[in-house]
Amino acid sequence: MVVANISDFRKDIKSYFDKVAKNFETLIINRGKDSGIYYVSWKNIIL
């Protein structure tokens, strides 16, 4: 699991998305108080 704040994510967005897509990492982006985004690779979703 990778956790980043929004500022760090914006600085290196490609690297973070590569971690999710290529390494199947889970990414959590903190956007401030009580707000965030959760990304997972399509391969991690069970349909």
PDB file of C-alpha atoms in Angstrom:
ATOM      1  CA  MET A   1       0.000   0.000   0.000  1.00  0.00           C
ATOM      2  CA  VAL A   2       1.299   3.438  -0.971  1.00  0.00           C
ATOM      3  CA  VAL A   3       0.056   6.576   0.786  1.00  0.00           C
ATOM      4  CA  ALA A   4       0.716  10.082  -0.529  1.00  0.00           C
ATOM      5  CA  ASN A   5      -0.578  13.561   0.039  1.00  0.00           C
ATOM      6  CA  ILE A   6      -2.029  15.463  -2.897  1.00  0.00           C
ATOM      7  CA  SER A   7       1.048  17.688  -3.318  1.00  0.00           C
ATOM      8  CA  ASP A   8       3.463  14.751  -3.620  1.00  0.00           C
ATOM      9  CA  PHE A   9       1.061  12.945  -5.939  1.00  0.00           C
ATOM     10  CA  ARG A  10       0.860  15.926  -8.301  1.00  0.00           C
ATOM     11  CA  LYS A  11       4.655  16.205  -8.433  1.00  0.00           C
ATOM     12  CA  ASP A  12       5.121  12.599  -9.550  1.00  0.00           C
ATOM     13  CA  ILE A  13       1.766  11.368 -10.871  1.00  0.00           C
ATOM     14  CA  LYS A  14       3.281   9.010 -13.463  1.00  0.00           C
ATOM     15  CA  SER A  15       5.352   7.184 -10.864  1.00  0.00           C
ATOM     16  CA  TYR A  16       2.350   6.692  -8.589  1.00  0.00           C
ATOM     17  CA  PHE A  17       0.148   5.388 -11.402  1.00  0.00           C
ATOM     18  CA  ASP A  18       2.943   3.052 -12.543  1.00  0.00           C
ATOM     19  CA  LYS A  19       3.081   1.586  -9.034  1.00  0.00           C
ATOM     20  CA  VAL A  20      -0.642   0.890  -9.186  1.00  0.00           C
ATOM     21  CA  ALA A  21      -0.723  -0.432 -12.757  1.00  0.00           C
ATOM     22  CA  LYS A  22       2.552  -2.362 -12.954  1.00  0.00           C
ATOM     23  CA  ASN A  23       3.175  -3.428  -9.365  1.00  0.00           C
ATOM     24  CA  PHE A  24      -0.485  -3.888  -8.368  1.00  0.00           C
ATOM     25  CA  GLU A  25      -0.019  -1.536  -5.400  1.00  0.00           C
ATOM     26  CA  THR A  26      -2.940   0.131  -3.666  1.00  0.00           C
ATOM     27  CA  LEU A  27      -2.663   3.926  -3.622  1.00  0.00           C
ATOM     28  CA  ILE A  28      -4.321   6.202  -1.098  1.00  0.00           C
ATOM     29  CA  ILE A  29      -4.140   9.949  -1.691  1.00  0.00           C
ATOM     30  CA  ASN A  30      -4.913  12.150   1.282  1.00  0.00           C
ATOM     31  CA  ARG A  31      -6.639  15.355   0.202  1.00  0.00           C
ATOM     32  CA  GLY A  32      -6.985  17.007   3.569  1.00  0.00           C
ATOM     33  CA  LYS A  33      -9.244  16.632   6.534  1.00  0.00           C
ATOM     34  CA  ASP A  34     -11.658  13.720   6.066  1.00  0.00           C
ATOM     35  CA  SER A  35     -11.054  13.507   2.326  1.00  0.00           C
ATOM     36  CA  GLY A  36      -9.128  11.036   0.216  1.00  0.00           C
ATOM     37  CA  ILE A  37      -8.990   8.891  -2.890  1.00  0.00           C
ATOM     38  CA  TYR A  38      -8.336   5.159  -3.130  1.00  0.00           C
ATOM     39  CA  TYR A  39      -6.836   3.659  -6.308  1.00  0.00           C
ATOM     40  CA  VAL A  40      -6.395  -0.029  -7.116  1.00  0.00           C
ATOM     41  CA  SER A  41      -5.235  -1.828 -10.209  1.00  0.00           C
ATOM     42  CA  TRP A  42      -7.936  -3.251 -12.469  1.00  0.00           C
ATOM     43  CA  LYS A  43      -6.306  -6.655 -11.883  1.00  0.00           C
ATOM     44  CA  ASN A  44      -7.123  -6.373  -8.155  1.00  0.00           C
ATOM     45  CA  ILE A  45     -10.849  -6.054  -8.754  1.00  0.00           C
ATOM     46  CA  ILE A  46     -12.830  -9.265  -8.669  1.00  0.00           C
ATOM     47  CA  LEU A  47     -15.783  -9.030 -11.033  1.00  0.00           C
TER      48      LEU A  47
END
